[in-house]
Amino acid sequence: MILFDYSRASSVADAIAAARQPGSAFLAAGTNLVDLMKGGVTNPERVIDITRLPGLSGIEARADGSLRIGALARNSDVADDPHVARTYPMVAEALLAGASAQLRNAATVGGNLMQRTRCQYFTDAVSPCNKRQPGSGCAALGHATRIHAVQGWSEHCIATHPSDFCVPLAALDASVEIEGQGGKRSVKLTEFHLLPGDHPERETVLEPGELVTALTLPAEAAQFAGNARYLKVRDRTSYAFAVVSAAAALTLDGGRIGQARLAFGGLALKPWRVPEAEGSLAGKAPSPEAFAEAARIALDSAKPTGEANAFKVELARRVAVRALTSAAAGTPARIPALPASPFGLV
Amino acid sequence: MTIPIRLTLNGKPHAIDLDDPRITLLDLLRERLGLTGAKKGCDRGQCGACTVLVDGRRINACLQLAVSLDGAEVLTIEGLSEGDALHPVQAAFIAHDGFQCGFCTPGQIMSAVGLIREGRAGTDPERIREGMSGNLCRCGAYAGILEAVKDASARMEPREDAA
């Protein structure tokens, strides 16, 4: 880790002003940032500690039915919040399926959005990587790509976004509150992360110095509470990133599907949502055929980067069908002992 | 430039002048304060050997910059027993042979203390295994660790949600 200047921000305005200088990084829990700094993957010259910022760690159910989660709320506090667990069960299940208890106790909501890819050619700090060193190339392409993208990638970068939490948030139309020199703004989570295109070094819509201050879930998100599941397939049952995951949510009315939501993790550099697949389910009775058709549509545009991740397309179809089937069966009264695991799922 | 921080460490107040902002809580404990119970396994948040409680919650000490913990309350394995009277989790690890080489044990015990406080697992073996997945044991003493956590959990305050 290279030496850096450390400062402790006392207000959001203070933090934003300090971060205007290039080479600055915000420090919340540091579970990802400190790890990357130790490995020399990222080398900020200035670290601005935002852990003391007042008013950013609350979880607030608002009168209009929406939910606001402060950016400094800890993953475990969000997952354990009774209102979150009851109203947005797949959000709680996804959080509990991520990382370890120690990391969830530290890691923050804002940090979860801002975490970097676990592409091994990015994190090794030496391979050519257009994210780390624009123009150096992509070492992943054509090599070990088990955790790499089958949607939305470019020849410059085939990495995936590693978050579980962001997948149900995308499905539920969450928004991200941002504050910067120019004031406050809000963007939809599905538009917050950028696909790699020609500039994989640009990962989010944040402008230099901008800070994520909160997440909001709209009131409509609550209607899926009874039929929502997160399913995560990984190389070991706990404490591993998703190879493929899916958040599936339905409203059921008289034996027919009203609205459907379906988003994937592990497929792209952002949570991947296909509105056409969701739309195909509206008005249908929940059935293996309807779910298979939705999964087919969802993966229609998928394209593996090579032989090594071709399996992910069929895996994602099956994960989608299984997640939709489980959602139709109903949200369990208690989050299972192994959250989001295919073991014990319908 | 030194950065002053205050910590309550195992119940005692400490005023510490950090001469480098890169010092993690783990390095502070081990290299500067002589508390070598928390172990440096991977130093990257993957093994759990450095688990301690900060403000009552288990975390990986290797990933926390000490400078960011001003005012925090830290509990390490050294502060767990009451004199010679072992903490119930420590006693349970001995009773159930929850270790072989012992390197991961302080982290396992602190993690188990955190898990029982969280009240999430009770005595359900599957929930305990899931709740302890952030602590690796390369000797593979998991069977004994599970029995120890189950036993300690049952002896400590039973929770409503204990399965």
Short mmCIF file of C-alpha atoms in Angstrom, two decimals:
data_model
loop_
_atom_site.label_atom_id
_atom_site.label_comp_id
_atom_site.label_asym_id
_atom_site.label_seq_id
_atom_site.Cartn_x
_atom_site.Cartn_y
_atom_site.Cartn_z
CA MET A 1 0.00 0.00 0.00
CA ILE A 2 1.44 3.37 -0.92
CA LEU A 3 1.30 6.19 1.61
CA PHE A 4 -1.69 8.50 1.32
CA ASP A 5 -2.97 11.69 2.92
CA TYR A 6 -5.74 10.91 5.35
CA SER A 7 -8.54 13.27 6.23
CA ARG A 8 -11.77 12.82 8.15
CA ALA A 9 -14.81 14.51 6.66
CA SER A 10 -17.23 16.07 9.11
CA SER A 11 -20.06 16.78 6.65
CA VAL A 12 -21.17 15.69 3.20
CA ALA A 13 -20.20 19.12 1.84
CA ASP A 14 -16.77 18.75 3.44
CA ALA A 15 -16.30 15.29 1.88
CA ILE A 16 -17.36 16.45 -1.56
CA ALA A 17 -15.08 19.47 -1.45
CA ALA A 18 -12.10 17.33 -0.39
CA ALA A 19 -12.76 14.75 -3.12
CA ARG A 20 -12.52 17.32 -5.91
CA GLN A 21 -8.79 16.79 -5.98
CA PRO A 22 -7.79 14.04 -8.41
CA GLY A 23 -6.50 10.84 -6.86
CA SER A 24 -9.00 10.97 -3.99
CA ALA A 25 -10.99 8.03 -2.66
CA PHE A 26 -13.81 7.91 -0.12
CA LEU A 27 -13.27 5.44 2.71
CA ALA A 28 -16.35 3.90 4.34
CA ALA A 29 -15.80 0.43 5.85
CA GLY A 30 -12.92 -0.18 3.48
CA THR A 31 -13.66 -3.89 3.07
CA ASN A 32 -13.05 -3.61 -0.68
CA LEU A 33 -10.93 -0.43 -0.88
CA VAL A 34 -8.35 -1.46 1.74
CA ASP A 35 -8.07 -4.90 0.14
CA LEU A 36 -7.43 -3.33 -3.27
CA MET A 37 -4.94 -0.86 -1.78
CA LYS A 38 -3.04 -3.69 -0.10
CA GLY A 39 -2.77 -5.43 -3.45
CA GLY A 40 -1.68 -2.28 -5.27
CA VAL A 41 -4.74 -2.50 -7.52
CA THR A 42 -5.79 0.99 -6.60
CA ASN A 43 -3.44 3.60 -5.16
CA PRO A 44 -5.29 6.71 -3.98
CA GLU A 45 -3.16 9.68 -2.97
CA ARG A 46 -5.85 11.01 -0.68
CA VAL A 47 -8.25 8.96 1.43
CA ILE A 48 -11.28 10.81 2.75
CA ASP A 49 -12.81 9.01 5.70
CA ILE A 50 -16.59 9.38 5.49
CA THR A 51 -17.46 6.92 8.28
CA ARG A 52 -18.40 9.77 10.68
CA LEU A 53 -20.75 11.62 8.37
CA PRO A 54 -23.94 12.26 10.33
CA GLY A 55 -27.33 11.09 9.12
CA LEU A 56 -26.17 8.63 6.48
CA SER A 57 -26.74 5.32 8.24
CA GLY A 58 -30.49 5.34 8.80
CA ILE A 59 -33.08 2.97 7.34
CA GLU A 60 -36.29 4.90 6.99
CA ALA A 61 -39.74 3.68 5.90
CA ARG A 62 -41.37 6.84 4.59
CA ALA A 63 -44.99 7.91 4.71
CA ASP A 64 -45.39 7.51 0.93
CA GLY A 65 -44.53 3.81 1.21
CA SER A 66 -40.98 4.13 -0.10
CA LEU A 67 -37.85 3.10 1.76
CA ARG A 68 -34.69 5.16 2.12
CA ILE A 69 -31.46 3.46 3.15
CA GLY A 70 -28.52 5.71 4.04
CA ALA A 71 -25.28 4.96 2.21
CA LEU A 72 -23.44 4.20 5.45
CA ALA A 73 -25.96 1.62 6.66
CA ARG A 74 -24.17 -1.68 7.21
CA ASN A 75 -25.17 -4.66 5.11
CA SER A 76 -26.07 -6.67 8.20
CA ASP A 77 -28.23 -3.86 9.61
CA VAL A 78 -30.21 -3.67 6.39
CA ALA A 79 -30.62 -7.46 6.18
CA ASP A 80 -31.73 -7.64 9.83
CA ASP A 81 -34.11 -4.70 9.67
CA PRO A 82 -37.56 -6.24 10.30
CA HIS A 83 -39.29 -3.92 7.82
CA VAL A 84 -36.77 -4.73 5.07
CA ALA A 85 -36.98 -8.47 5.72
CA ARG A 86 -40.79 -8.39 5.63
CA THR A 87 -41.33 -5.97 2.76
CA TYR A 88 -38.35 -6.64 0.48
CA PRO A 89 -37.43 -10.23 1.41
CA MET A 90 -35.24 -10.88 -1.63
CA VAL A 91 -33.13 -7.86 -0.73
CA ALA A 92 -32.48 -9.33 2.73
CA GLU A 93 -31.85 -12.79 1.25
CA ALA A 94 -29.36 -11.40 -1.28
CA LEU A 95 -27.50 -9.46 1.42
CA LEU A 96 -27.24 -12.55 3.62
CA ALA A 97 -25.99 -14.58 0.64
CA GLY A 98 -23.07 -12.20 0.18
CA ALA A 99 -19.60 -12.32 1.74
CA SER A 100 -19.18 -13.45 5.37
CA ALA A 101 -20.81 -12.26 8.58
CA GLN A 102 -17.66 -10.29 9.46
CA LEU A 103 -17.70 -8.46 6.13
CA ARG A 104 -21.46 -7.83 6.24
CA ASN A 105 -21.06 -6.27 9.70
CA ALA A 106 -18.62 -3.74 8.27
CA ALA A 107 -19.51 -3.24 4.61
CA THR A 108 -21.84 -0.39 3.76
CA VAL A 109 -24.67 0.00 1.27
CA GLY A 110 -22.83 2.71 -0.68
CA GLY A 111 -19.68 0.62 -0.71
CA ASN A 112 -21.62 -2.33 -2.09
CA LEU A 113 -22.62 -0.26 -5.11
CA MET A 114 -19.09 1.06 -5.54
CA GLN A 115 -17.25 -2.26 -5.14
CA ARG A 116 -14.96 -3.27 -7.97
CA THR A 117 -15.06 -6.36 -10.13
CA ARG A 118 -13.41 -9.55 -8.89
CA CYS A 119 -11.98 -10.28 -12.35
CA GLN A 120 -8.68 -11.94 -11.42
CA TYR A 121 -6.83 -10.08 -14.17
CA PHE A 122 -7.99 -6.80 -12.63
CA THR A 123 -7.17 -7.74 -9.03
CA ASP A 124 -3.74 -9.26 -9.72
CA ALA A 125 -2.44 -5.70 -10.34
CA VAL A 126 -0.04 -6.86 -13.07
CA SER A 127 -2.00 -8.28 -16.03
CA PRO A 128 -3.00 -5.97 -18.88
CA CYS A 129 -6.36 -4.49 -17.85
CA ASN A 130 -8.17 -1.61 -19.48
CA LYS A 131 -9.93 -0.82 -16.21
CA ARG A 132 -6.75 -0.49 -14.21
CA GLN A 133 -4.63 0.92 -16.99
CA PRO A 134 -6.65 2.22 -19.93
CA GLY A 135 -5.21 1.10 -23.26
CA SER A 136 -3.19 -1.81 -21.84
CA GLY A 137 -5.59 -4.48 -23.16
CA CYS A 138 -7.75 -7.18 -21.58
CA ALA A 139 -5.90 -10.22 -20.27
CA ALA A 140 -9.15 -12.00 -19.46
CA LEU A 141 -10.32 -12.31 -23.03
CA GLY A 142 -9.59 -15.85 -24.19
CA HIS A 143 -8.31 -17.02 -20.82
CA ALA A 144 -9.92 -18.20 -17.58
CA THR A 145 -13.36 -16.63 -17.79
CA ARG A 146 -15.60 -18.65 -15.51
CA ILE A 147 -16.74 -15.51 -13.67
CA HIS A 148 -16.84 -13.30 -16.74
CA ALA A 149 -19.60 -11.70 -18.74
CA VAL A 150 -22.00 -13.17 -21.27
CA GLN A 151 -24.04 -9.96 -21.59
CA GLY A 152 -23.04 -6.39 -22.35
CA TRP A 153 -19.29 -6.92 -22.61
CA SER A 154 -16.92 -5.33 -25.10
CA GLU A 155 -13.58 -6.39 -26.53
CA HIS A 156 -12.00 -3.97 -24.05
CA CYS A 157 -13.44 -5.55 -20.89
CA ILE A 158 -15.39 -8.71 -20.06
CA ALA A 159 -15.61 -8.29 -16.28
CA THR A 160 -18.78 -8.71 -14.19
CA HIS A 161 -20.14 -6.68 -11.28
CA PRO A 162 -19.91 -8.89 -8.19
CA SER A 163 -22.77 -7.56 -6.05
CA ASP A 164 -25.65 -9.74 -4.85
CA PHE A 165 -27.45 -6.80 -3.22
CA CYS A 166 -27.67 -4.82 -6.46
CA VAL A 167 -29.56 -7.61 -8.28
CA PRO A 168 -32.87 -7.42 -6.35
CA LEU A 169 -32.42 -3.65 -6.10
CA ALA A 170 -32.35 -3.48 -9.91
CA ALA A 171 -35.41 -5.73 -10.13
CA LEU A 172 -37.30 -3.48 -7.69
CA ASP A 173 -36.49 -0.21 -9.47
CA ALA A 174 -34.27 1.20 -6.73
CA SER A 175 -32.75 4.65 -7.16
CA VAL A 176 -29.40 6.00 -6.04
CA GLU A 177 -29.17 9.42 -4.38
CA ILE A 178 -26.01 11.30 -5.27
CA GLU A 179 -24.57 14.53 -3.96
CA GLY A 180 -21.80 16.58 -5.52
CA GLN A 181 -20.57 20.10 -6.18
CA GLY A 182 -23.48 20.61 -8.55
CA GLY A 183 -26.07 19.64 -5.95
CA LYS A 184 -28.18 16.53 -5.46
CA ARG A 185 -29.48 14.15 -8.09
CA SER A 186 -31.03 10.73 -8.28
CA VAL A 187 -30.45 8.00 -10.87
CA LYS A 188 -32.04 4.60 -11.30
CA LEU A 189 -29.82 1.79 -10.09
CA THR A 190 -30.10 0.13 -13.51
CA GLU A 191 -28.47 3.24 -14.98
CA PHE A 192 -25.89 3.76 -12.22
CA HIS A 193 -23.31 1.21 -13.40
CA LEU A 194 -21.89 1.60 -16.89
CA LEU A 195 -21.22 -1.15 -19.40
CA PRO A 196 -17.57 -1.26 -20.47
CA GLY A 197 -17.85 -0.14 -24.10
CA ASP A 198 -14.71 1.72 -25.13
CA HIS A 199 -14.08 3.08 -21.63
CA PRO A 200 -14.06 0.29 -19.03
CA GLU A 201 -12.17 2.58 -16.66
CA ARG A 202 -15.44 4.48 -16.22
CA GLU A 203 -17.59 2.28 -14.00
CA THR A 204 -20.47 4.44 -12.77
CA VAL A 205 -22.24 7.67 -13.67
CA LEU A 206 -20.57 9.41 -10.72
CA GLU A 207 -18.65 12.54 -11.64
CA PRO A 208 -15.37 13.21 -9.80
CA GLY A 209 -16.13 14.20 -6.21
CA GLU A 210 -19.70 12.93 -6.24
CA LEU A 211 -20.81 10.83 -3.29
CA VAL A 212 -23.57 8.22 -3.02
CA THR A 213 -25.67 9.30 -0.04
CA ALA A 214 -28.63 6.89 -0.09
CA LEU A 215 -30.66 4.26 -1.89
CA THR A 216 -34.41 4.39 -2.24
CA LEU A 217 -36.92 1.69 -3.02
CA PRO A 218 -40.23 2.91 -4.45
CA ALA A 219 -43.56 2.12 -2.78
CA GLU A 220 -44.50 -0.27 -5.63
CA ALA A 221 -41.60 -2.55 -4.68
CA ALA A 222 -43.57 -3.71 -1.64
CA GLN A 223 -46.23 -5.43 -3.76
CA PHE A 224 -43.82 -8.31 -4.50
CA ALA A 225 -43.24 -9.17 -0.82
CA GLY A 226 -45.24 -12.42 -0.97
CA ASN A 227 -43.57 -13.86 -4.06
CA ALA A 228 -39.91 -12.89 -4.25
CA ARG A 229 -36.72 -14.94 -4.18
CA TYR A 230 -33.03 -14.52 -4.78
CA LEU A 231 -31.14 -17.56 -6.04
CA LYS A 232 -27.36 -17.70 -6.19
CA VAL A 233 -25.27 -20.44 -7.78
CA ARG A 234 -21.63 -20.37 -6.67
CA ASP A 235 -18.61 -22.61 -6.37
CA ARG A 236 -19.20 -23.27 -2.67
CA THR A 237 -22.42 -22.94 -0.69
CA SER A 238 -21.34 -19.97 1.41
CA TYR A 239 -18.86 -17.10 1.21
CA ALA A 240 -18.33 -17.10 -2.55
CA PHE A 241 -19.27 -14.76 -5.35
CA ALA A 242 -22.06 -15.74 -7.72
CA VAL A 243 -21.28 -17.58 -10.92
CA VAL A 244 -24.87 -16.78 -11.85
CA SER A 245 -27.65 -15.40 -9.67
CA ALA A 246 -31.20 -14.20 -10.22
CA ALA A 247 -33.78 -12.15 -8.37
CA ALA A 248 -37.32 -13.08 -9.31
CA ALA A 249 -40.52 -11.44 -8.09
CA LEU A 250 -44.16 -11.81 -9.07
CA THR A 251 -47.55 -10.42 -8.20
CA LEU A 252 -50.24 -13.10 -8.43
CA ASP A 253 -53.90 -12.37 -8.85
CA GLY A 254 -56.48 -15.12 -9.22
CA GLY A 255 -53.90 -17.64 -10.36
CA ARG A 256 -52.39 -15.32 -12.97
CA ILE A 257 -49.25 -13.26 -12.96
CA GLY A 258 -49.82 -9.52 -12.76
CA GLN A 259 -46.31 -8.09 -12.84
CA ALA A 260 -43.02 -9.96 -13.01
CA ARG A 261 -39.51 -8.80 -12.23
CA LEU A 262 -36.35 -10.67 -13.18
CA ALA A 263 -32.74 -9.53 -12.82
CA PHE A 264 -29.47 -11.44 -13.02
CA GLY A 265 -26.10 -11.22 -11.29
CA GLY A 266 -22.84 -12.62 -12.64
CA LEU A 267 -23.74 -12.01 -16.28
CA ALA A 268 -22.56 -8.47 -16.92
CA LEU A 269 -20.78 -5.44 -15.52
CA LYS A 270 -24.10 -4.36 -14.03
CA PRO A 271 -27.16 -6.15 -12.69
CA TRP A 272 -28.86 -7.43 -15.82
CA ARG A 273 -32.56 -6.89 -16.30
CA VAL A 274 -34.56 -7.77 -19.41
CA PRO A 275 -37.97 -6.02 -19.45
CA GLU A 276 -39.13 -8.16 -22.42
CA ALA A 277 -38.72 -11.32 -20.36
CA GLU A 278 -40.71 -9.76 -17.50
CA GLY A 279 -43.40 -8.59 -19.92
CA SER A 280 -43.80 -12.07 -21.39
CA LEU A 281 -45.11 -13.32 -18.05
CA ALA A 282 -47.87 -10.74 -17.55
CA GLY A 283 -51.31 -12.29 -17.59
CA LYS A 284 -50.05 -15.87 -17.75
CA ALA A 285 -50.58 -18.57 -15.20
CA PRO A 286 -47.30 -19.46 -13.49
CA SER A 287 -46.10 -22.61 -15.26
CA PRO A 288 -42.84 -24.31 -16.25
CA GLU A 289 -43.55 -23.37 -19.89
CA ALA A 290 -44.14 -19.68 -19.12
CA PHE A 291 -40.99 -19.51 -16.99
CA ALA A 292 -38.92 -21.32 -19.63
CA GLU A 293 -40.13 -18.85 -22.25
CA ALA A 294 -39.23 -15.87 -20.05
CA ALA A 295 -35.78 -17.38 -19.42
CA ARG A 296 -35.31 -17.95 -23.15
CA ILE A 297 -36.13 -14.31 -23.88
CA ALA A 298 -33.89 -13.10 -21.04
CA LEU A 299 -30.87 -14.92 -22.47
CA ASP A 300 -31.69 -14.34 -26.13
CA SER A 301 -29.01 -11.68 -26.54
CA ALA A 302 -26.41 -13.53 -24.43
CA LYS A 303 -23.04 -14.14 -25.99
CA PRO A 304 -20.22 -15.99 -24.23
CA THR A 305 -16.72 -14.53 -24.55
CA GLY A 306 -15.39 -18.00 -25.38
CA GLU A 307 -15.79 -21.68 -24.61
CA ALA A 308 -14.88 -21.22 -20.95
CA ASN A 309 -18.04 -19.31 -20.04
CA ALA A 310 -20.46 -20.70 -22.64
CA PHE A 311 -22.04 -22.82 -19.88
CA LYS A 312 -23.27 -19.68 -18.14
CA VAL A 313 -25.96 -19.03 -20.73
CA GLU A 314 -27.77 -22.32 -20.09
CA LEU A 315 -27.01 -22.04 -16.36
CA ALA A 316 -28.62 -18.59 -16.30
CA ARG A 317 -31.74 -19.93 -18.05
CA ARG A 318 -32.08 -22.67 -15.45
CA VAL A 319 -31.39 -20.27 -12.57
CA ALA A 320 -34.11 -17.97 -13.92
CA VAL A 321 -36.66 -20.79 -14.16
CA ARG A 322 -35.80 -22.02 -10.67
CA ALA A 323 -35.95 -18.52 -9.16
CA LEU A 324 -39.31 -17.80 -10.83
CA THR A 325 -40.67 -21.18 -9.72
CA SER A 326 -39.59 -20.49 -6.14
CA ALA A 327 -41.06 -16.99 -6.22
CA ALA A 328 -44.38 -18.40 -7.44
CA ALA A 329 -44.36 -20.90 -4.56
CA GLY A 330 -44.24 -17.97 -2.13
CA THR A 331 -41.66 -16.19 -0.03
CA PRO A 332 -40.71 -18.40 2.94
CA ALA A 333 -41.70 -17.12 6.38
CA ARG A 334 -38.05 -17.08 7.44
CA ILE A 335 -34.94 -16.70 5.33
CA PRO A 336 -33.56 -20.22 4.87
CA ALA A 337 -30.53 -21.43 6.82
CA LEU A 338 -28.53 -21.21 3.60
CA PRO A 339 -29.74 -17.94 2.05
CA ALA A 340 -30.29 -18.00 -1.72
CA SER A 341 -28.85 -21.51 -1.98
CA PRO A 342 -30.34 -23.96 -4.50
CA PHE A 343 -30.30 -26.50 -1.66
CA GLY A 344 -33.70 -26.44 -0.05
CA LEU A 345 -35.29 -24.32 -2.76
CA VAL A 346 -38.43 -25.33 -4.65
CA MET B 1 2.43 13.77 11.18
CA THR B 2 0.82 11.62 13.81
CA ILE B 3 -2.89 11.03 14.07
CA PRO B 4 -4.25 10.60 17.59
CA ILE B 5 -7.02 8.07 18.18
CA ARG B 6 -8.75 6.78 21.27
CA LEU B 7 -9.86 3.18 21.66
CA THR B 8 -11.45 1.25 24.45
CA LEU B 9 -9.55 -1.98 24.21
CA ASN B 10 -10.73 -4.95 26.27
CA GLY B 11 -12.42 -2.52 28.62
CA LYS B 12 -9.48 -0.17 29.09
CA PRO B 13 -9.12 3.27 27.47
CA HIS B 14 -6.10 3.76 25.21
CA ALA B 15 -4.80 6.95 23.61
CA ILE B 16 -2.70 6.06 20.59
CA ASP B 17 -0.69 8.27 18.25
CA LEU B 18 -0.63 6.65 14.82
CA ASP B 19 2.43 7.62 12.81
CA ASP B 20 1.04 6.08 9.60
CA PRO B 21 -2.55 6.02 8.32
CA ARG B 22 -1.98 2.62 6.68
CA ILE B 23 -1.88 0.73 9.98
CA THR B 24 -4.73 -1.74 10.19
CA LEU B 25 -6.43 -2.61 13.45
CA LEU B 26 -4.77 -6.03 13.22
CA ASP B 27 -1.27 -4.58 12.91
CA LEU B 28 -2.00 -2.10 15.69
CA LEU B 29 -3.04 -4.92 18.01
CA ARG B 30 -0.23 -7.29 17.13
CA GLU B 31 2.74 -5.07 16.39
CA ARG B 32 2.17 -2.03 18.58
CA LEU B 33 0.05 -3.16 21.51
CA GLY B 34 1.45 -6.67 21.99
CA LEU B 35 -1.90 -8.41 21.61
CA THR B 36 -1.04 -11.32 19.34
CA GLY B 37 -4.23 -13.34 19.87
CA ALA B 38 -5.84 -12.11 16.66
CA LYS B 39 -3.89 -13.85 13.90
CA LYS B 40 -2.72 -12.70 10.52
CA GLY B 41 -3.74 -15.48 8.15
CA CYS B 42 -4.51 -14.08 4.72
CA ASP B 43 -4.45 -10.36 5.69
CA ARG B 44 -7.13 -9.84 3.00
CA GLY B 45 -10.44 -10.57 4.73
CA GLN B 46 -10.76 -14.10 3.45
CA CYS B 47 -9.83 -16.38 6.36
CA GLY B 48 -11.29 -14.83 9.52
CA ALA B 49 -8.24 -15.53 11.72
CA CYS B 50 -8.12 -11.84 12.69
CA THR B 51 -11.76 -11.65 13.83
CA VAL B 52 -12.38 -9.26 16.75
CA LEU B 53 -15.46 -7.42 17.97
CA VAL B 54 -15.68 -3.69 17.22
CA ASP B 55 -18.56 -1.96 19.01
CA GLY B 56 -19.93 -5.43 19.73
CA ARG B 57 -19.85 -6.72 16.13
CA ARG B 58 -17.43 -9.23 14.67
CA ILE B 59 -15.27 -7.86 11.88
CA ASN B 60 -12.01 -8.66 10.07
CA ALA B 61 -9.34 -6.57 11.83
CA CYS B 62 -7.03 -6.88 8.81
CA LEU B 63 -9.32 -4.73 6.63
CA GLN B 64 -10.00 -1.92 9.10
CA LEU B 65 -7.70 1.06 9.07
CA ALA B 66 -7.05 1.85 12.73
CA VAL B 67 -7.26 5.57 11.99
CA SER B 68 -10.93 5.21 11.09
CA LEU B 69 -11.81 3.60 14.43
CA ASP B 70 -11.36 6.63 16.70
CA GLY B 71 -13.69 6.19 19.67
CA ALA B 72 -14.43 2.52 19.01
CA GLU B 73 -14.70 -0.25 21.57
CA VAL B 74 -12.60 -3.27 20.63
CA LEU B 75 -12.80 -6.71 22.21
CA THR B 76 -10.10 -9.27 21.39
CA ILE B 77 -9.61 -12.83 22.57
CA GLU B 78 -7.34 -11.49 25.33
CA GLY B 79 -10.27 -9.64 26.88
CA LEU B 80 -12.78 -12.48 26.73
CA SER B 81 -12.17 -14.44 29.94
CA GLU B 82 -12.88 -13.07 33.41
CA GLY B 83 -9.48 -13.67 34.99
CA ASP B 84 -9.00 -17.43 35.04
CA ALA B 85 -12.68 -18.12 34.35
CA LEU B 86 -12.99 -18.96 30.70
CA HIS B 87 -15.76 -17.48 28.58
CA PRO B 88 -18.41 -20.16 27.79
CA VAL B 89 -17.31 -20.22 24.14
CA GLN B 90 -13.67 -20.79 25.14
CA ALA B 91 -14.71 -23.59 27.50
CA ALA B 92 -16.88 -25.16 24.80
CA PHE B 93 -14.01 -25.18 22.27
CA ILE B 94 -11.90 -27.11 24.78
CA ALA B 95 -14.72 -29.47 25.73
CA HIS B 96 -15.52 -30.30 22.11
CA ASP B 97 -11.98 -30.26 20.73
CA GLY B 98 -12.79 -27.40 18.37
CA PHE B 99 -9.26 -27.10 17.00
CA GLN B 100 -6.12 -28.92 16.00
CA CYS B 101 -3.17 -26.57 15.41
CA GLY B 102 -4.96 -23.64 17.07
CA PHE B 103 -3.96 -20.89 14.65
CA CYS B 104 -7.51 -20.05 13.60
CA THR B 105 -8.96 -20.59 17.09
CA PRO B 106 -8.95 -17.00 18.46
CA GLY B 107 -10.75 -15.89 15.30
CA GLN B 108 -13.16 -18.82 15.48
CA ILE B 109 -13.97 -18.07 19.11
CA MET B 110 -14.47 -14.33 18.57
CA SER B 111 -16.61 -15.08 15.54
CA ALA B 112 -18.72 -17.54 17.55
CA VAL B 113 -19.17 -14.92 20.30
CA GLY B 114 -20.34 -12.49 17.63
CA LEU B 115 -22.66 -15.07 16.06
CA ILE B 116 -24.31 -15.90 19.39
CA ARG B 117 -24.78 -12.18 20.12
CA GLU B 118 -26.40 -11.71 16.72
CA GLY B 119 -28.97 -14.32 17.74
CA ARG B 120 -29.30 -15.55 14.20
CA ALA B 121 -28.27 -19.19 14.48
CA GLY B 122 -29.37 -20.54 17.85
CA THR B 123 -28.42 -24.22 17.91
CA ASP B 124 -29.38 -25.00 14.30
CA PRO B 125 -26.30 -26.74 12.81
CA GLU B 126 -26.96 -25.43 9.30
CA ARG B 127 -27.34 -21.84 10.50
CA ILE B 128 -24.20 -22.14 12.63
CA ARG B 129 -22.18 -23.49 9.68
CA GLU B 130 -23.46 -20.67 7.48
CA GLY B 131 -22.84 -18.08 10.21
CA MET B 132 -19.26 -19.31 10.73
CA SER B 133 -18.37 -19.50 7.03
CA GLY B 134 -16.10 -16.46 7.31
CA ASN B 135 -13.67 -18.49 9.45
CA LEU B 136 -11.52 -21.07 7.71
CA CYS B 137 -9.85 -23.95 9.55
CA ARG B 138 -7.21 -25.60 7.41
CA CYS B 139 -6.88 -28.49 9.87
CA GLY B 140 -10.55 -29.19 9.19
CA ALA B 141 -11.72 -29.13 12.79
CA TYR B 142 -15.16 -28.00 11.67
CA ALA B 143 -17.05 -30.88 13.31
CA GLY B 144 -15.68 -29.95 16.75
CA ILE B 145 -16.16 -26.23 16.10
CA LEU B 146 -19.82 -26.82 15.24
CA GLU B 147 -20.40 -28.82 18.44
CA ALA B 148 -18.62 -26.16 20.49
CA VAL B 149 -20.71 -23.31 19.06
CA LYS B 150 -23.93 -25.31 19.47
CA ASP B 151 -23.11 -26.08 23.07
CA ALA B 152 -22.04 -22.53 23.94
CA SER B 153 -25.09 -21.13 22.21
CA ALA B 154 -27.38 -23.38 24.27
CA ARG B 155 -25.61 -22.41 27.52
CA MET B 156 -25.66 -18.69 26.83
CA GLU B 157 -28.87 -16.74 26.56
CA PRO B 158 -31.36 -18.73 24.50
CA ARG B 159 -33.13 -16.56 21.95
CA GLU B 160 -36.67 -16.73 20.71
CA ASP B 161 -35.60 -17.52 17.18
CA ALA B 162 -33.31 -20.36 18.18
CA ALA B 163 -34.37 -23.28 16.04
#
